[in-house]
Tab-separated table of C-alpha atoms in Angstrom:
chain	number	residue	atom	x	y	z
F	216	MET	CA	-98.772	-16.392	16.822
F	217	ARG	CA	-95.405	-18.536	17.778
F	218	GLY	CA	-94.633	-19.437	14.104
F	219	ALA	CA	-95.214	-15.867	13.116
F	220	ILE	CA	-92.264	-14.630	15.565
F	221	LEU	CA	-90.153	-17.622	14.401
F	222	ARG	CA	-90.473	-16.799	10.888
F	223	SER	CA	-89.826	-13.003	11.844
F	224	LEU	CA	-86.765	-14.155	13.595
F	225	ALA	CA	-85.364	-16.245	10.791
F	226	VAL	CA	-86.217	-13.246	8.128
F	227	LEU	CA	-84.231	-10.824	10.614
F	228	ALA	CA	-81.217	-13.246	10.734
F	229	VAL	CA	-80.971	-13.839	7.080
F	230	GLY	CA	-81.109	-10.117	6.347
F	231	GLY	CA	-78.605	-9.977	8.934
F	232	LEU	CA	-76.038	-12.034	7.362
F	233	ALA	CA	-76.835	-10.606	3.962
F	234	LEU	CA	-76.046	-7.340	5.358
F	235	GLY	CA	-72.449	-8.567	7.180
F	236	GLY	CA	-71.399	-10.339	3.494
F	237	VAL	CA	-72.131	-6.922	1.799
F	238	LEU	CA	-70.264	-4.775	4.482
F	239	TYR	CA	-67.338	-7.841	4.453
F	240	PHE	CA	-67.135	-7.349	1.038
F	241	ALA	CA	-67.077	-3.835	0.845
F	242	SER	CA	-64.350	-3.675	3.180
F	243	THR	CA	-62.331	-6.218	2.130
F	244	VAL	CA	-62.193	-5.648	-1.601
F	245	ASP	CA	-59.212	-4.075	-2.769
F	246	ALA	CA	-59.999	-0.421	-4.319
F	247	ARG	CA	-56.452	1.051	-4.244
F	248	PRO	CA	-54.691	1.457	-7.749
F	249	PRO	CA	-51.216	-0.365	-7.770
F	250	GLU	CA	-47.569	2.032	-7.424
F	251	VAL	CA	-44.224	1.713	-8.193
F	252	VAL	CA	-42.173	1.195	-4.894
F	253	SER	CA	-38.896	1.088	-6.629
F	254	ILE	CA	-36.698	1.161	-9.952
F	255	SER	CA	-33.168	0.138	-9.831
F	256	ILE	CA	-30.624	-1.672	-11.566
F	257	THR	CA	-28.674	-4.967	-10.835
F	258	GLN	CA	-25.421	-4.752	-11.933
F	259	PRO	CA	-24.072	-1.306	-10.050
F	260	VAL	CA	-20.581	-0.162	-10.229
F	261	GLY	CA	-19.341	-0.727	-6.724
F	262	ASP	CA	-21.683	0.545	-4.105
F	263	ASP	CA	-22.897	3.271	-6.418
F	264	PRO	CA	-26.884	2.639	-6.798
F	265	ASP	CA	-27.312	4.810	-10.247
F	266	LEU	CA	-23.857	3.835	-11.763
F	267	ALA	CA	-24.408	0.342	-14.098
F	268	LEU	CA	-22.345	-1.792	-15.946
F	269	VAL	CA	-23.510	-2.003	-19.402
F	270	ASN	CA	-25.122	-5.500	-18.779
F	271	THR	CA	-27.210	-4.633	-16.330
F	272	THR	CA	-30.812	-5.386	-16.167
F	273	ILE	CA	-33.444	-3.486	-14.565
F	274	GLU	CA	-35.751	-4.218	-11.841
F	275	VAL	CA	-39.414	-2.306	-11.228
F	276	GLU	CA	-41.042	-3.480	-8.054
F	277	PHE	CA	-44.846	-2.774	-7.601
F	278	SER	CA	-46.737	-2.291	-4.744
F	279	GLU	CA	-48.832	-5.675	-5.589
F	280	LEU	CA	-49.496	-7.816	-8.385
F	281	VAL	CA	-50.500	-6.241	-11.508
F	282	GLU	CA	-51.318	-7.453	-14.768
F	283	ALA	CA	-47.778	-8.670	-16.443
F	284	ASP	CA	-48.667	-7.270	-20.107
F	285	SER	CA	-50.200	-4.257	-19.166
F	286	ALA	CA	-46.919	-3.560	-17.266
F	287	ALA	CA	-44.070	-4.767	-19.600
F	288	ALA	CA	-46.427	-2.221	-22.135
F	289	ARG	CA	-46.004	0.592	-20.034
F	290	LEU	CA	-42.294	0.379	-19.506
F	291	ARG	CA	-40.402	3.419	-20.974
F	292	ILE	CA	-36.208	3.793	-21.086
F	293	GLU	CA	-35.044	6.465	-22.636
F	294	PRO	CA	-33.140	6.371	-24.929
F	295	ARG	CA	-35.082	3.306	-26.209
F	296	VAL	CA	-34.037	-0.218	-25.289
F	297	GLU	CA	-34.736	-3.313	-27.107
F	298	GLY	CA	-35.035	-6.474	-24.282
F	299	SER	CA	-37.748	-8.972	-22.683
F	300	SER	CA	-39.726	-8.787	-19.625
F	301	SER	CA	-39.758	-11.379	-16.978
F	302	TRP	CA	-41.252	-11.572	-13.647
F	303	SER	CA	-40.483	-12.590	-9.952
F	304	GLY	CA	-43.567	-12.101	-7.722
F	305	ARG	CA	-44.233	-8.068	-8.095
F	306	THR	CA	-41.101	-7.458	-9.515
F	307	LEU	CA	-40.867	-6.930	-13.332
F	308	ILE	CA	-37.281	-7.460	-14.888
F	309	PHE	CA	-36.397	-6.209	-18.194
F	310	THR	CA	-33.132	-7.307	-19.640
F	311	PRO	CA	-31.715	-5.563	-22.842
F	312	ALA	CA	-31.279	-7.627	-25.467
F	313	ASP	CA	-27.776	-5.699	-26.395
F	314	PRO	CA	-25.285	-4.272	-23.825
F	315	LEU	CA	-26.104	-0.907	-23.060
F	316	GLN	CA	-23.950	1.949	-24.377
F	317	LEU	CA	-20.718	3.535	-22.592
F	318	GLU	CA	-21.212	6.622	-20.520
F	319	THR	CA	-24.785	6.784	-21.632
F	320	GLU	CA	-27.182	8.076	-19.150
F	321	TYR	CA	-30.901	6.398	-18.798
F	322	VAL	CA	-34.365	7.678	-17.598
F	323	VAL	CA	-36.322	4.859	-16.507
F	324	SER	CA	-40.377	5.005	-15.634
F	325	VAL	CA	-43.715	3.580	-15.846
F	326	ALA	CA	-46.445	5.005	-17.692
F	327	SER	CA	-49.858	4.894	-15.959
F	328	GLY	CA	-52.819	2.566	-17.134
F	329	VAL	CA	-50.987	-0.343	-14.999
F	330	ARG	CA	-53.708	-2.473	-13.732
F	331	ASP	CA	-53.810	-4.865	-11.141
F	332	ALA	CA	-55.655	-8.284	-10.473
F	333	ARG	CA	-58.797	-6.426	-9.660
F	334	GLY	CA	-58.613	-4.010	-12.261
F	335	ASN	CA	-57.611	-0.735	-10.358
F	336	ARG	CA	-55.587	1.526	-12.479
F	337	MET	CA	-52.419	3.310	-12.070
F	338	ASP	CA	-53.712	6.913	-12.881
F	339	GLU	CA	-50.400	8.500	-12.728
F	340	ASP	CA	-47.030	8.249	-14.752
F	341	SER	CA	-43.881	6.784	-11.828
F	342	GLU	CA	-41.206	8.980	-11.017
F	343	PRO	CA	-38.408	8.706	-13.252
F	344	PHE	CA	-35.195	6.616	-12.147
F	345	THR	CA	-31.989	7.655	-13.767
F	346	PHE	CA	-28.899	6.062	-13.883
F	347	MET	CA	-25.324	6.038	-15.940
F	348	THR	CA	-23.595	3.310	-17.473
F	349	SER	CA	-19.627	2.987	-17.099
F	350	GLY	CA	-17.069	3.770	-18.975
F	351	ARG	CA	-14.029	1.284	-20.259
F	352	PRO	CA	-12.195	0.237	-17.019
F	353	THR	CA	-9.195	1.959	-16.093
F	354	LEU	CA	-6.380	1.332	-13.715
F	355	VAL	CA	-6.917	3.728	-10.714
F	356	ALA	CA	-4.218	2.846	-8.522
F	357	ALA	CA	-1.165	1.166	-8.009
F	358	ASP	CA	1.304	0.025	-5.291
F	359	PRO	CA	3.817	0.873	-5.549
F	360	GLU	CA	2.953	4.208	-7.518
F	361	ASP	CA	4.362	4.556	-11.093
F	362	GLU	CA	7.999	5.364	-11.221
F	363	THR	CA	8.555	4.627	-7.407
F	364	ASP	CA	11.986	4.075	-6.527
F	365	ASP	CA	13.795	2.002	-3.295
F	366	VAL	CA	10.527	-0.691	-3.097
F	367	PRO	CA	11.614	-3.343	-0.565
F	368	LEU	CA	12.558	-6.548	-2.458
F	369	ASP	CA	9.730	-8.498	-0.602
F	370	ALA	CA	7.148	-5.906	-1.914
F	371	VAL	CA	3.750	-6.948	-3.024
F	372	ILE	CA	2.359	-5.463	-5.763
F	373	ARG	CA	-1.410	-4.460	-5.610
F	374	LEU	CA	-3.494	-3.164	-8.895
F	375	VAL	CA	-6.570	-1.490	-8.419
F	376	PHE	CA	-9.230	-1.189	-11.196
F	377	SER	CA	-12.124	0.891	-11.317
F	378	THR	CA	-14.644	-2.243	-11.477
F	379	LEU	CA	-15.195	-5.478	-11.072
F	380	MET	CA	-13.048	-7.184	-13.824
F	381	ASP	CA	-13.163	-10.507	-15.858
F	382	THR	CA	-10.240	-11.957	-13.881
F	383	ALA	CA	-9.339	-14.391	-16.503
F	384	SER	CA	-8.805	-12.031	-19.174
F	385	VAL	CA	-6.843	-9.226	-16.867
F	386	GLU	CA	-4.671	-12.772	-15.907
F	387	ALA	CA	-4.113	-13.544	-19.527
F	388	ALA	CA	-3.095	-9.877	-20.367
F	389	LEU	CA	-0.568	-9.321	-17.394
F	390	ARG	CA	3.138	-9.225	-18.123
F	391	LEU	CA	6.154	-8.361	-15.999
F	392	GLU	CA	9.341	-7.221	-17.077
F	393	PRO	CA	11.429	-9.080	-16.265
F	394	ALA	CA	9.474	-12.266	-16.232
F	395	ILE	CA	9.013	-13.824	-12.695
F	396	GLU	CA	7.216	-16.381	-10.687
F	397	VAL	CA	4.033	-15.124	-9.375
F	398	GLU	CA	0.957	-15.695	-7.349
F	399	LEU	CA	-2.084	-13.677	-8.517
F	400	ARG	CA	-4.770	-12.929	-5.256
F	401	TRP	CA	-8.284	-10.868	-6.213
F	402	SER	CA	-9.927	-9.042	-3.601
F	403	GLY	CA	-13.153	-6.940	-5.440
F	404	GLU	CA	-11.388	-4.770	-8.003
F	405	ALA	CA	-7.827	-5.068	-6.544
F	406	LEU	CA	-5.264	-7.719	-7.875
F	407	ASP	CA	-2.420	-8.264	-5.698
F	408	ILE	CA	0.852	-9.859	-7.185
F	409	VAL	CA	2.838	-11.560	-5.114
F	410	PRO	CA	6.537	-12.696	-5.812
F	411	ALA	CA	7.603	-16.227	-5.222
F	412	GLU	CA	10.984	-15.287	-4.895
F	413	PRO	CA	12.330	-11.510	-3.467
F	414	LEU	CA	13.039	-9.323	-6.085
F	415	GLU	CA	16.387	-8.208	-7.272
F	416	PRO	CA	18.232	-5.306	-5.760
F	417	GLY	CA	18.298	-2.169	-8.174
F	418	ARG	CA	16.183	-3.521	-10.623
F	419	GLU	CA	13.326	-1.774	-12.524
F	420	TYR	CA	10.204	-3.688	-13.146
F	421	VAL	CA	7.359	-3.490	-15.337
F	422	VAL	CA	3.857	-4.440	-14.734
F	423	SER	CA	1.661	-4.040	-17.591
F	424	ILE	CA	-2.211	-4.909	-18.367
F	425	GLY	CA	-2.865	-5.648	-22.274
F	426	SER	CA	-5.678	-4.050	-24.057
F	427	ASP	CA	-7.653	-7.265	-24.023
F	428	ALA	CA	-8.253	-7.129	-20.390
F	429	SER	CA	-12.182	-6.654	-19.687
F	430	ASP	CA	-14.311	-6.038	-17.044
F	431	ALA	CA	-17.169	-8.349	-15.694
F	432	ALA	CA	-19.470	-6.756	-18.411
F	433	GLY	CA	-16.713	-7.721	-21.159
F	434	VAL	CA	-15.696	-4.295	-21.779
F	435	ALA	CA	-12.128	-4.272	-22.890
F	436	ILE	CA	-9.719	-1.301	-21.474
F	437	GLY	CA	-8.953	-0.503	-25.008
F	438	ASP	CA	-5.507	1.014	-23.685
F	439	GLU	CA	-2.633	-1.055	-22.577
F	440	ALA	CA	-1.805	0.139	-18.623
F	441	SER	CA	1.496	-0.212	-17.232
F	442	VAL	CA	3.298	0.324	-13.786
F	443	SER	CA	7.061	0.719	-13.641
F	444	PHE	CA	9.237	0.780	-10.130
F	445	ARG	CA	12.471	0.162	-9.025
F	446	THR	CA	13.653	-1.916	-6.413
F	447	VAL	CA	15.761	-0.998	-3.447
F	448	THR	CA	19.459	-0.502	-4.216
F	449	ALA	CA	21.557	-3.217	-2.187
F	450	GLY	CA	23.522	-1.434	0.468
F	451	LEU	CA	25.164	-3.722	2.988
F	452	GLU	CA	26.051	-7.547	2.121
F	453	VAL	CA	26.597	-10.368	4.566
F	454	ALA	CA	30.404	-11.193	4.636
F	455	GLY	CA	29.682	-13.720	7.313
F	456	LEU	CA	27.440	-15.493	9.538
F	457	VAL	CA	28.452	-16.534	13.283
F	458	PRO	CA	27.293	-19.575	13.817
F	459	ALA	CA	27.361	-20.257	9.758
F	460	ASP	CA	24.133	-21.560	8.246
F	461	GLY	CA	23.456	-25.544	8.763
F	462	ILE	CA	26.133	-25.840	11.135
F	463	ASP	CA	25.394	-28.885	13.918
F	464	GLY	CA	27.263	-29.303	17.074
F	465	ILE	CA	27.805	-25.091	18.092
F	466	ALA	CA	28.692	-24.688	21.558
F	467	VAL	CA	25.792	-23.645	23.857
F	468	ALA	CA	28.327	-20.813	25.248
F	469	THR	CA	28.633	-19.337	21.589
F	470	SER	CA	27.223	-15.756	20.663
F	471	ILE	CA	25.053	-14.872	17.182
F	472	ALA	CA	26.481	-12.553	14.634
F	473	ILE	CA	26.336	-11.270	11.448
F	474	VAL	CA	29.447	-9.377	9.712
F	475	PHE	CA	28.967	-6.829	6.824
F	476	ASP	CA	30.896	-5.478	3.913
F	477	ARG	CA	31.105	-2.086	5.909
F	478	PRO	CA	30.110	-0.320	8.957
F	479	ILE	CA	26.607	-0.428	9.985
F	480	ASP	CA	24.956	2.821	11.855
F	481	PRO	CA	24.401	1.705	15.593
F	482	ALA	CA	20.982	4.179	15.194
F	483	SER	CA	19.643	2.238	12.958
F	484	VAL	CA	19.684	-1.076	15.440
F	485	GLU	CA	16.344	-1.973	16.590
F	486	GLY	CA	16.058	-3.752	19.709
F	487	ASP	CA	13.855	-6.538	18.180
F	488	ALA	CA	15.700	-6.487	14.841
F	489	LEU	CA	17.022	-9.735	15.210
F	490	VAL	CA	14.222	-12.637	15.836
F	491	ILE	CA	15.568	-16.323	17.209
F	492	GLU	CA	13.416	-19.135	17.465
F	493	PRO	CA	13.416	-20.484	20.031
F	494	ALA	CA	13.351	-16.999	22.019
F	495	VAL	CA	16.513	-16.386	23.952
F	496	ALA	CA	16.822	-13.513	25.888
F	497	GLY	CA	20.148	-11.353	25.644
F	498	THR	CA	21.517	-8.405	23.881
F	499	LEU	CA	22.450	-6.911	20.609
F	500	GLU	CA	24.986	-4.299	19.921
F	501	VAL	CA	27.290	-3.289	17.124
F	502	VAL	CA	31.036	-4.335	17.477
F	503	VAL	CA	34.420	-2.979	16.120
F	504	MET	CA	35.879	-5.965	14.465
F	505	PRO	CA	39.802	-5.861	15.181
F	506	GLY	CA	41.727	-3.858	11.746
F	507	ASP	CA	38.158	-2.472	10.962
F	508	GLU	CA	38.624	1.234	9.624
F	509	MET	CA	35.950	3.791	10.210
F	510	PRO	CA	34.869	6.341	7.740
F	511	SER	CA	35.631	9.952	8.665
F	512	GLY	CA	32.734	11.187	10.933
F	513	ALA	CA	31.323	7.566	11.789
F	514	PRO	CA	29.805	7.458	15.117
F	515	GLU	CA	32.180	6.216	17.904
F	516	GLU	CA	30.307	2.951	18.397
F	517	ALA	CA	29.970	1.952	14.232
F	518	GLY	CA	31.314	-1.400	13.287
F	519	ARG	CA	30.727	-4.311	10.862
F	520	MET	CA	29.621	-6.921	13.432
F	521	LEU	CA	26.112	-6.935	14.534
F	522	ARG	CA	26.299	-9.449	17.784
F	523	PHE	CA	23.316	-10.951	20.154
F	524	THR	CA	24.950	-12.350	23.206
F	525	PRO	CA	22.531	-14.359	24.788
F	526	SER	CA	22.131	-14.071	28.595
F	527	GLY	CA	23.341	-17.753	29.549
F	528	PRO	CA	24.071	-20.751	27.848
F	529	LEU	CA	21.564	-21.684	25.145
F	530	PRO	CA	19.585	-24.930	25.143
F	531	PRO	CA	21.610	-28.246	23.982
F	532	ASN	CA	20.819	-30.135	21.124
F	533	THR	CA	18.306	-27.369	19.774
F	534	THR	CA	18.006	-25.768	16.301
F	535	PHE	CA	17.464	-22.465	16.341
F	536	ALA	CA	16.288	-19.944	13.448
F	537	VAL	CA	17.470	-16.775	13.116
F	538	GLU	CA	16.410	-13.693	11.135
F	539	LEU	CA	17.315	-10.183	10.617
F	540	GLY	CA	14.695	-7.921	8.747
F	541	PRO	CA	15.321	-5.232	6.493
F	542	GLY	CA	15.995	-1.723	7.659
F	543	LEU	CA	19.472	-1.978	9.151
F	544	GLU	CA	21.442	1.064	7.447
F	545	ALA	CA	25.358	1.757	6.605
F	546	ILE	CA	27.450	4.269	7.348
F	547	GLY	CA	27.965	6.452	4.512
F	548	GLY	CA	24.527	5.624	2.553
F	549	GLY	CA	22.692	2.246	1.798
F	550	SER	CA	20.641	-0.143	3.719
F	551	LEU	CA	20.024	-4.003	3.776
F	552	ALA	CA	16.953	-4.552	1.493
F	553	ALA	CA	15.879	-8.261	2.202
F	554	PRO	CA	15.864	-9.791	5.250
F	555	ILE	CA	18.904	-12.258	6.301
F	556	ALA	CA	17.833	-15.872	7.698
F	557	TRP	CA	19.810	-19.179	8.528
F	558	SER	CA	19.563	-22.007	11.103
F	559	PHE	CA	22.292	-23.780	13.346
F	560	THR	CA	21.923	-26.437	16.008
F	561	THR	CA	23.801	-26.542	19.213
F	562	GLY	CA	25.390	-29.453	20.565
F	563	ALA	CA	25.701	-31.456	24.075
F	564	PRO	CA	25.894	-29.393	27.428
F	565	LEU	CA	29.134	-28.660	28.572
F	566	ALA	CA	28.746	-30.913	31.580
F	567	THR	CA	28.735	-34.192	29.291
F	568	ILE	CA	32.004	-33.018	27.211
F	569	SER	CA	34.651	-35.272	28.352
F	570	ASN	CA	37.244	-37.428	27.007
F	571	GLN	CA	37.699	-34.637	23.962
F	572	ILE	CA	40.445	-32.654	22.559
F	573	THR	CA	38.996	-28.782	22.984
F	574	PHE	CA	40.407	-26.168	20.367
F	575	LEU	CA	40.277	-22.652	20.932
F	576	SER	CA	40.531	-19.689	18.511
F	577	ASP	CA	40.165	-15.549	18.700
F	578	ARG	CA	36.822	-16.041	17.175
């Protein structure tokens, strides 16, 4: 009796295990067909996911691993494109054999019939993905703009293209007239042309990009692009600096001044226009020099000298760097086109000057 009971229990246990295995198998076997999760291009133009360079590849991501041959055979591209397929996990990568056509609409889809590893079949075509290819690259913006006048002499020239460019081809096709030494800096689609020296006043410059310049896909611009501009005309010229540039042994009680070739407009003088390093406290003013004749209608405060008077003696045995930025305007028109910079060095403090001959002058 006991043996019969044990045998019955054993049979029930085996049956339970068998039933559990069947239920586990039924619950874990994947019966869902594969799906296309996304279709995309790998070489978009800028941030536009639907505009592609002509050398783009196409990626199709599936929801699971699928049979490579069945998926590649069902990839549809209109207009028809020859190419090859490769895989990265669940993603099919299609590489065209030749660059795509310019400015052409392409429609990509995957036909039904793709099977996964368990034989589940995709019964419906995927949603189509449509994209356009770009045209030839173009110059879309420039700073200064074409035919701009009064461009500052320290201007940086910026060219902005419609897409990422082959930088080497653009630099080889770049021409500047008159020729100047420049540094080229790229930032995405933009090229900054930085002159090594200030531009010449009142001069016309032409920047051109030859037809051989091409984008990152190797597509040439086709037609030469050019931008012309004219720099600001020199209005104010420096007639003298006080102290003179590079002079040593300057008295610590000196003023700092710039003498111009014509009267300057006091209204154009900003309080921080003159920068002195090391910093010095003081006042900045326009001064009429002896013998100056002011044009009719000029403000009473107009003069040819811009003078900075320190609040106290300058530190002795110190080299000062002085710079006046552009923007100062002359009476009757014209302005300071480029910065003025110079330096001087003070001498010994007044208290140590002894047993020396001192000369005085009107200056």
